[in-house]
mmCIF file of C-alpha atoms in Angstrom:
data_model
loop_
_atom_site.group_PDB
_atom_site.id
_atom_site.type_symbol
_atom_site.label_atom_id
_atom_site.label_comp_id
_atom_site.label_asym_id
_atom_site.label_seq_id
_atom_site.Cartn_x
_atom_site.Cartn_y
_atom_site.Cartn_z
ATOM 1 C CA UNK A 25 0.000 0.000 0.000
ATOM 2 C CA UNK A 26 1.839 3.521 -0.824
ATOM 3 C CA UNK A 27 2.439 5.744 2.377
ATOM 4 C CA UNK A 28 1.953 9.092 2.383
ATOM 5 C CA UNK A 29 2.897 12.136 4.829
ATOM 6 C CA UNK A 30 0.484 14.606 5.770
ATOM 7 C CA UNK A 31 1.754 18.023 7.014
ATOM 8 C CA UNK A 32 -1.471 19.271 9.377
ATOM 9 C CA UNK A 33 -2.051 22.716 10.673
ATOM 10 C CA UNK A 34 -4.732 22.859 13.549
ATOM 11 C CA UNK A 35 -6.430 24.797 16.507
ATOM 12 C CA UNK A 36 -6.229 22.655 19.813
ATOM 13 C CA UNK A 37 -9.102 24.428 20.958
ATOM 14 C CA UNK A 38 -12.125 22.106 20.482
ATOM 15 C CA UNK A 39 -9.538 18.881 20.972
ATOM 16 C CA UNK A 40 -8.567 16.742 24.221
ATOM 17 C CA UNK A 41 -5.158 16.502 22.206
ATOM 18 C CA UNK A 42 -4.061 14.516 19.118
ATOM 19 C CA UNK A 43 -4.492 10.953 20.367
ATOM 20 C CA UNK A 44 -7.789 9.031 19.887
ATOM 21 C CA UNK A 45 -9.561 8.901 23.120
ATOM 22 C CA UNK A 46 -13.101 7.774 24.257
ATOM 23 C CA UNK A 47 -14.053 10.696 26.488
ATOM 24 C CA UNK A 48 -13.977 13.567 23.811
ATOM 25 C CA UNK A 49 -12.828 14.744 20.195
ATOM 26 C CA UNK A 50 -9.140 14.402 19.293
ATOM 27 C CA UNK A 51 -7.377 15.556 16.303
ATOM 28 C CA UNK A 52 -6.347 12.338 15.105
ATOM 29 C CA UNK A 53 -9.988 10.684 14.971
ATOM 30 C CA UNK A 54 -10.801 13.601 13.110
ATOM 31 C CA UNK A 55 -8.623 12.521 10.451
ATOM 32 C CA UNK A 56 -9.326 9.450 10.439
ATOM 33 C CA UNK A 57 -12.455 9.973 9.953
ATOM 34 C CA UNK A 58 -12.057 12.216 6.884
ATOM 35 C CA UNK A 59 -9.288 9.376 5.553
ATOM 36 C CA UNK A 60 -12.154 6.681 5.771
ATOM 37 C CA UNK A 61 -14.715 8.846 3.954
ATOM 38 C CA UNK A 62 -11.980 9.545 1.134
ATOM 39 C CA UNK A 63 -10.817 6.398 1.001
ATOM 40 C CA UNK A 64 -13.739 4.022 1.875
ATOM 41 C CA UNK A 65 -11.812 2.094 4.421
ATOM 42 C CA UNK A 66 -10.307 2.677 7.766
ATOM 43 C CA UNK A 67 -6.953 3.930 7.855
ATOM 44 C CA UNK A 68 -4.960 4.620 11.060
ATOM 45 C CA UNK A 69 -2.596 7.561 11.289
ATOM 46 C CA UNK A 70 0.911 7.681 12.670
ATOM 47 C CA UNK A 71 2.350 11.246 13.882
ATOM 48 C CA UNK A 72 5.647 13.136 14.640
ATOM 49 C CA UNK A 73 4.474 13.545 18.451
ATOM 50 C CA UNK A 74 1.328 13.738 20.247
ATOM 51 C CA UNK A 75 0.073 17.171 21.271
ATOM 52 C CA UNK A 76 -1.856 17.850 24.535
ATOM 53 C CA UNK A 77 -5.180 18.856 24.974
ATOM 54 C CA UNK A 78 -5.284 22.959 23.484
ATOM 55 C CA UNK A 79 -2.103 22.601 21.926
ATOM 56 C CA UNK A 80 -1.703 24.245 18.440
ATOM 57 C CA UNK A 81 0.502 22.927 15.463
ATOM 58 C CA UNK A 82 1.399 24.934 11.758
ATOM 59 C CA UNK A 83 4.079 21.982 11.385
ATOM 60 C CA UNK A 84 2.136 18.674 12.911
ATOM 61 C CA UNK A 85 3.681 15.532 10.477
ATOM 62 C CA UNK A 86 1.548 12.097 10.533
ATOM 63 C CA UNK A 87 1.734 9.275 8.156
ATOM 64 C CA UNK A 88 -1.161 6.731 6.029
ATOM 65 C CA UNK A 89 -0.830 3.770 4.169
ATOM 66 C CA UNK A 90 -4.036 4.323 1.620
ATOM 67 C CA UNK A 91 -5.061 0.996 0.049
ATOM 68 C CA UNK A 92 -5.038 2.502 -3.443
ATOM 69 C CA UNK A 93 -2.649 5.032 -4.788
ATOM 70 C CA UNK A 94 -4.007 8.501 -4.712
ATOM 71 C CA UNK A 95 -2.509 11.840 -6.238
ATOM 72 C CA UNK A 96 -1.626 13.809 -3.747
ATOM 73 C CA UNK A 97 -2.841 17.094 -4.497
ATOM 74 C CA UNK A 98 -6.307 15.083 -4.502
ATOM 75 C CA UNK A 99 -5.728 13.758 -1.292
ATOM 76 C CA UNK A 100 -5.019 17.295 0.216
ATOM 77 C CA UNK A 101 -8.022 19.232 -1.474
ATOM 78 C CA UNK A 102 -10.179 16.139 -0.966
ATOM 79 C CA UNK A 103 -9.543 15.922 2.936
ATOM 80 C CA UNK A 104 -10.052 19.627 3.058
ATOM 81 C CA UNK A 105 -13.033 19.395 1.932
ATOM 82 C CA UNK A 106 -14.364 16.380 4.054
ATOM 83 C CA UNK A 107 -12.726 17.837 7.484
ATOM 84 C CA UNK A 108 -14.709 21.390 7.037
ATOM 85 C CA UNK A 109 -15.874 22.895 9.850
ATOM 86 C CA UNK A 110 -13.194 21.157 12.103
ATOM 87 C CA UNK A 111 -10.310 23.693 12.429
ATOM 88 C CA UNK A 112 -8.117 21.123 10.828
ATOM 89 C CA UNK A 113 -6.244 21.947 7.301
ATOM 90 C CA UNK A 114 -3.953 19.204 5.805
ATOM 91 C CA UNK A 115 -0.983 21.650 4.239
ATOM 92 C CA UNK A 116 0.916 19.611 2.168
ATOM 93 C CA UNK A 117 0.431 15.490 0.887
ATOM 94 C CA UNK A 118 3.222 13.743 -0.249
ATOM 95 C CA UNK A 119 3.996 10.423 -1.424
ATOM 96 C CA UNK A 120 6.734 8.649 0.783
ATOM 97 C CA UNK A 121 9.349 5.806 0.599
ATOM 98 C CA UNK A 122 7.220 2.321 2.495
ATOM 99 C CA UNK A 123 9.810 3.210 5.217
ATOM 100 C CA UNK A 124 9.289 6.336 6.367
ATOM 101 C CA UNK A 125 7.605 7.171 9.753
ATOM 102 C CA UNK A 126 6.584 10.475 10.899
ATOM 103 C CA UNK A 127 7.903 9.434 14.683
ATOM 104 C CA UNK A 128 10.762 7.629 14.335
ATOM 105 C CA UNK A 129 12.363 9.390 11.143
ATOM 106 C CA UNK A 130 12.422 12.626 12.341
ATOM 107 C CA UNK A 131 15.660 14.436 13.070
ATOM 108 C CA UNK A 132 14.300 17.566 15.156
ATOM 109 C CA UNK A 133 11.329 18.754 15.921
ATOM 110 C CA UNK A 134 10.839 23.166 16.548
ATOM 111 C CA UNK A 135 8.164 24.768 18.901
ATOM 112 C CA UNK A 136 6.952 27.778 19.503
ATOM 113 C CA UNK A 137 5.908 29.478 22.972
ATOM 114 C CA UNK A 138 4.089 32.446 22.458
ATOM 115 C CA UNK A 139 3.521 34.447 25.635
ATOM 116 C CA UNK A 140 1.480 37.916 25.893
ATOM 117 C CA UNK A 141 3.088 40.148 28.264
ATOM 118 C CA UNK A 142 0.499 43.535 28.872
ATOM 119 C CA UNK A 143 -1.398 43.972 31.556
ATOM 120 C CA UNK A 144 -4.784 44.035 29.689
ATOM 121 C CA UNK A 145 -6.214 40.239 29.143
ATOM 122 C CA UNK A 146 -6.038 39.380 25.862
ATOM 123 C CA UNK A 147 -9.594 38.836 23.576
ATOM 124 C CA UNK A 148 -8.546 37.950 20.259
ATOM 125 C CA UNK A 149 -5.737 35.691 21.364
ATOM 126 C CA UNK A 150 -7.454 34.128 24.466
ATOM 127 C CA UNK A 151 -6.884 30.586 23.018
ATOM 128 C CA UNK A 152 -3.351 31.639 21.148
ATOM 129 C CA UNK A 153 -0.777 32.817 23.821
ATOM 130 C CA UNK A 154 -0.268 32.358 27.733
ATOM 131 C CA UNK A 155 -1.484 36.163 29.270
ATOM 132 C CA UNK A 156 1.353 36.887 31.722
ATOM 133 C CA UNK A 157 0.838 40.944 33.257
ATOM 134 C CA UNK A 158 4.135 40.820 35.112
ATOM 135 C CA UNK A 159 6.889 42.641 32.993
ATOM 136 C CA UNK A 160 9.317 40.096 31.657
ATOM 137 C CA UNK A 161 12.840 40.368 31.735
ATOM 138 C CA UNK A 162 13.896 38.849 28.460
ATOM 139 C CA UNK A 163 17.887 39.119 28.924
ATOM 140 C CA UNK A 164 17.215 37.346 32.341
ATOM 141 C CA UNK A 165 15.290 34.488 30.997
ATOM 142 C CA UNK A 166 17.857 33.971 28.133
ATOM 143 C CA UNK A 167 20.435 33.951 30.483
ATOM 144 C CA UNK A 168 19.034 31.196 32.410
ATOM 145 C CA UNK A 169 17.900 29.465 29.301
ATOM 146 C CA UNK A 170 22.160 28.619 28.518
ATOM 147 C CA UNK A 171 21.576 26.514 31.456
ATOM 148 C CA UNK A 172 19.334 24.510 30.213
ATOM 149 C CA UNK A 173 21.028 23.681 26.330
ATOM 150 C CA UNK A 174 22.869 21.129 25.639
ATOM 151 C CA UNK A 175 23.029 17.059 27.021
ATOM 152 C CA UNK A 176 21.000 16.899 30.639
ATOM 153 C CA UNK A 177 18.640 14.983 32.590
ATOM 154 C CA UNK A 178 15.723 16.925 32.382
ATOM 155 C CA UNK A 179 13.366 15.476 35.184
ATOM 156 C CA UNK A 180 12.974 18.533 36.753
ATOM 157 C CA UNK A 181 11.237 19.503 33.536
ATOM 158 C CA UNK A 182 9.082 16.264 32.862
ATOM 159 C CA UNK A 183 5.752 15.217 33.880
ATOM 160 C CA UNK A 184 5.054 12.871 36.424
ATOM 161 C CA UNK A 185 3.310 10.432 33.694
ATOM 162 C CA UNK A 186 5.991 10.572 31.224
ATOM 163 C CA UNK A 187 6.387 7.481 29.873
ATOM 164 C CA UNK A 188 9.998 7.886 28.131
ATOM 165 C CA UNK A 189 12.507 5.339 29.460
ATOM 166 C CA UNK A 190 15.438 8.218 30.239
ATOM 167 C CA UNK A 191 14.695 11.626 31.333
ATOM 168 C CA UNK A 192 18.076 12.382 29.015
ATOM 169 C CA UNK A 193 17.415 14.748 25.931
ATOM 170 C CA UNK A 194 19.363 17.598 23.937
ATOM 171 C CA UNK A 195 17.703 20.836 23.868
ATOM 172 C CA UNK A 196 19.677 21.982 20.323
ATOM 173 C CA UNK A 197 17.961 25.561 20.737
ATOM 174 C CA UNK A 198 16.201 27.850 23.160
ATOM 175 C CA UNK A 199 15.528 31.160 22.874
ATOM 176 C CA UNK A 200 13.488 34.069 23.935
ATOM 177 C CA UNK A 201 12.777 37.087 21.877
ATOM 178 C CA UNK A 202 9.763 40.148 21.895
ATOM 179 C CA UNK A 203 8.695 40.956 19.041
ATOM 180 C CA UNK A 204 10.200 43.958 17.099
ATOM 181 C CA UNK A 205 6.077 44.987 15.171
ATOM 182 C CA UNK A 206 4.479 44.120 19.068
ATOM 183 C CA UNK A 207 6.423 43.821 21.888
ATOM 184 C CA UNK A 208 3.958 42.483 24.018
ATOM 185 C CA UNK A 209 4.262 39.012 22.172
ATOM 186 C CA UNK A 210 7.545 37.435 23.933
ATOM 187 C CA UNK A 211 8.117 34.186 21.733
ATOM 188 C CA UNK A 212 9.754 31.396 23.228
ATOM 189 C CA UNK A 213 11.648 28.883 20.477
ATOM 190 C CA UNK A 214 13.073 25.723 21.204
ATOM 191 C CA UNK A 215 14.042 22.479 19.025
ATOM 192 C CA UNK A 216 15.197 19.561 19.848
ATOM 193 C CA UNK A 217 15.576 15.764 18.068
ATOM 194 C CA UNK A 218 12.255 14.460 20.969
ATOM 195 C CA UNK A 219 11.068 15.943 23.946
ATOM 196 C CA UNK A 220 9.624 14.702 27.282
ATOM 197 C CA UNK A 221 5.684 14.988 28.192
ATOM 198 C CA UNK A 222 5.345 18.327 29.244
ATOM 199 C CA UNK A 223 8.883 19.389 28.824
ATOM 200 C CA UNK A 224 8.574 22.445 26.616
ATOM 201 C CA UNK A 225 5.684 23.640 28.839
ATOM 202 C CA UNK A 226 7.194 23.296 32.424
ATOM 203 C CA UNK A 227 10.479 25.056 31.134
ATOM 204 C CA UNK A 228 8.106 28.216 29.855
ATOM 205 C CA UNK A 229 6.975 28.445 33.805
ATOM 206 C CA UNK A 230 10.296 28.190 35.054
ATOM 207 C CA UNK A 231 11.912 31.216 33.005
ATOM 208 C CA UNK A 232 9.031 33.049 33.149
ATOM 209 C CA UNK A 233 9.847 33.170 36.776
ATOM 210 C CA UNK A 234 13.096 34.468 36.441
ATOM 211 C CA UNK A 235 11.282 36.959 33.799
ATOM 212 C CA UNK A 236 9.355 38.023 36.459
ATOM 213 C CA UNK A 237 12.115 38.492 39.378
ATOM 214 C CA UNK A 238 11.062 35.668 41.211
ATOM 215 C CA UNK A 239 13.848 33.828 39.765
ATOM 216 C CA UNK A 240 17.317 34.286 39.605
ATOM 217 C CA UNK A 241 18.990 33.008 36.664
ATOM 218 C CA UNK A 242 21.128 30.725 38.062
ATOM 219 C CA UNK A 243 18.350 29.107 39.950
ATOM 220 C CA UNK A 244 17.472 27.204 36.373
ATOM 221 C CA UNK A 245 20.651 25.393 36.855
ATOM 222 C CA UNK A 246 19.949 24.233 40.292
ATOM 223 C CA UNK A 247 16.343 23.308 39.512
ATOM 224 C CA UNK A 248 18.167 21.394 36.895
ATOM 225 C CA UNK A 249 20.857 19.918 38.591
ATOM 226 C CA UNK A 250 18.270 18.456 41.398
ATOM 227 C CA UNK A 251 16.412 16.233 39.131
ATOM 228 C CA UNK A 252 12.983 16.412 40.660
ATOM 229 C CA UNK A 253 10.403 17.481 39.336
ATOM 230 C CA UNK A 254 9.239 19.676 42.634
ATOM 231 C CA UNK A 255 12.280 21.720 42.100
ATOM 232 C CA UNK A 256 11.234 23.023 38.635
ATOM 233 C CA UNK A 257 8.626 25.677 37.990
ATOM 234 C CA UNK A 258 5.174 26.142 37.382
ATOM 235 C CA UNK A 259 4.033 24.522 33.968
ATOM 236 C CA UNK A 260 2.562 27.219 31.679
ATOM 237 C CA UNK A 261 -1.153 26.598 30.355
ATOM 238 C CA UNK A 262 -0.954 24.418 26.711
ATOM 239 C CA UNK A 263 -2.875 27.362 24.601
ATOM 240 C CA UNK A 264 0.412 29.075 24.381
ATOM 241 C CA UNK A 265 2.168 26.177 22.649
ATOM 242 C CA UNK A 266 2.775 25.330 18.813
ATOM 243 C CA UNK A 267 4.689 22.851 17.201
ATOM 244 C CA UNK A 268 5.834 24.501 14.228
ATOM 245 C CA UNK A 269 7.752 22.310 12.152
ATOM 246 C CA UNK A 270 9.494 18.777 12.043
ATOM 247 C CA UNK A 271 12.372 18.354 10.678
ATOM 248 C CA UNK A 272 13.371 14.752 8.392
#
């Protein structure tokens, strides 16, 4: 059967996260759901990594094997079409080698934190970006983000459920910038080969801390060095989260 990638862009809004699940609407039975209709069969999808519940993606990578060969232009307009009015949009469809796999062939994955730093709530963006009102030092939390690059056990930084067999990863990137058009939007970028559950998230908490002056820089790197996940920092809310592109 020929395999082919999907490159998905969606709102995490209306979803309890990518992953099929009997207790409310996930991305991925979406999908699947739109696949059978095209397709006239089941299909089941595999993806890059599994978002939480309200977590966005403009980069979100999942593989299909269809049981007939489809072009795939077709098979982008034609699950367009079928997934309207979910706020699901399949960007690109590609035909791929029988042995690639959206999880286990990619080489890094990118996200994007996007935090709004005013003191008015936000309307428009309610559902886009984390609302923090305390100013944010951004040359304090990039200072404490060098800490955190690089080859480390990261269980101050992982979930209590994750279910990866070493808390060991390398964060290749991690930065924190406002932007130059709207300053109020501090972005947070990191990128990495895989993260842990949660790990993007309960970094954002901990150097928004030190934005905030309740953190000093250097207490990243003891957070870090004890290895517990009570010595890290607050996780910040999953709205604020995008995973913007996977890398193969």
């Amino acid at each position: 059967m020929p395999r082919y990638k999907l490159t998905i862009e969606y709102d995490g809004t209306p979803y309890k996260g990518w992953q099929k699940q009997e207790n409310g609407a996930s991305v991925q039975a979406a999908i699947e759901a739109a696949c059978l209709q095209f397709v006239n069969q089941p299909v089941e999808l595999s993806v890059a990594g599994r978002t939480d519940a309200g977590v966005h993606a403009k980069g979100q990578v999942a593989h299909v094997d269809f049981p007939i060969s489809r072009d795939p232009f077709n098979i982008r307009e034609g699950l367009n079409k079928i997934l309207l009015p979910h706020p699901i949009a399949i960007i690109n469809a590609e035909e791929v080698s029988p042995d690639f796999h959206a999880r286990l062939s990619a080489k890094k994955r990118h996200y994007l934190y996007r935090i709004i730093n005013r003191d008015a709530r936000p309307t428009l963006d309610a559902t886009r970006g984390w609302h923090v009102f305390y100013k944010l030092d951004i040359k304090a939390m990039n200072e404490a983000a060098e800490h955190l690059i690089g080859h480390h056990d990261f269980s101050s930084f992982r979930a209590s459920e994750c279910q990866a067999r070493s808390p060991m990863k390398t964060l290749d990137s991690l930065t924190i910038k406002r932007r130059k058009k709207d300053p109020t939007q501090v972005m947070i970028k990191t990128s990495a080969k895989s993260f842990l559950h949660h790990h993007v998230r309960n970094i954002v908490g901990t150097l928004m801390l030190v934005g905030a002056g309740k953190w000093k820089p250097e207490q990243v790197k003891e957070a870090l060095d004890a290895k517990t996940r009570t010595a890290g920092g607050p996780m910040a809310p999953a709205h604020g989260l995008y995973l913007m592109k996977v890398e193969y």
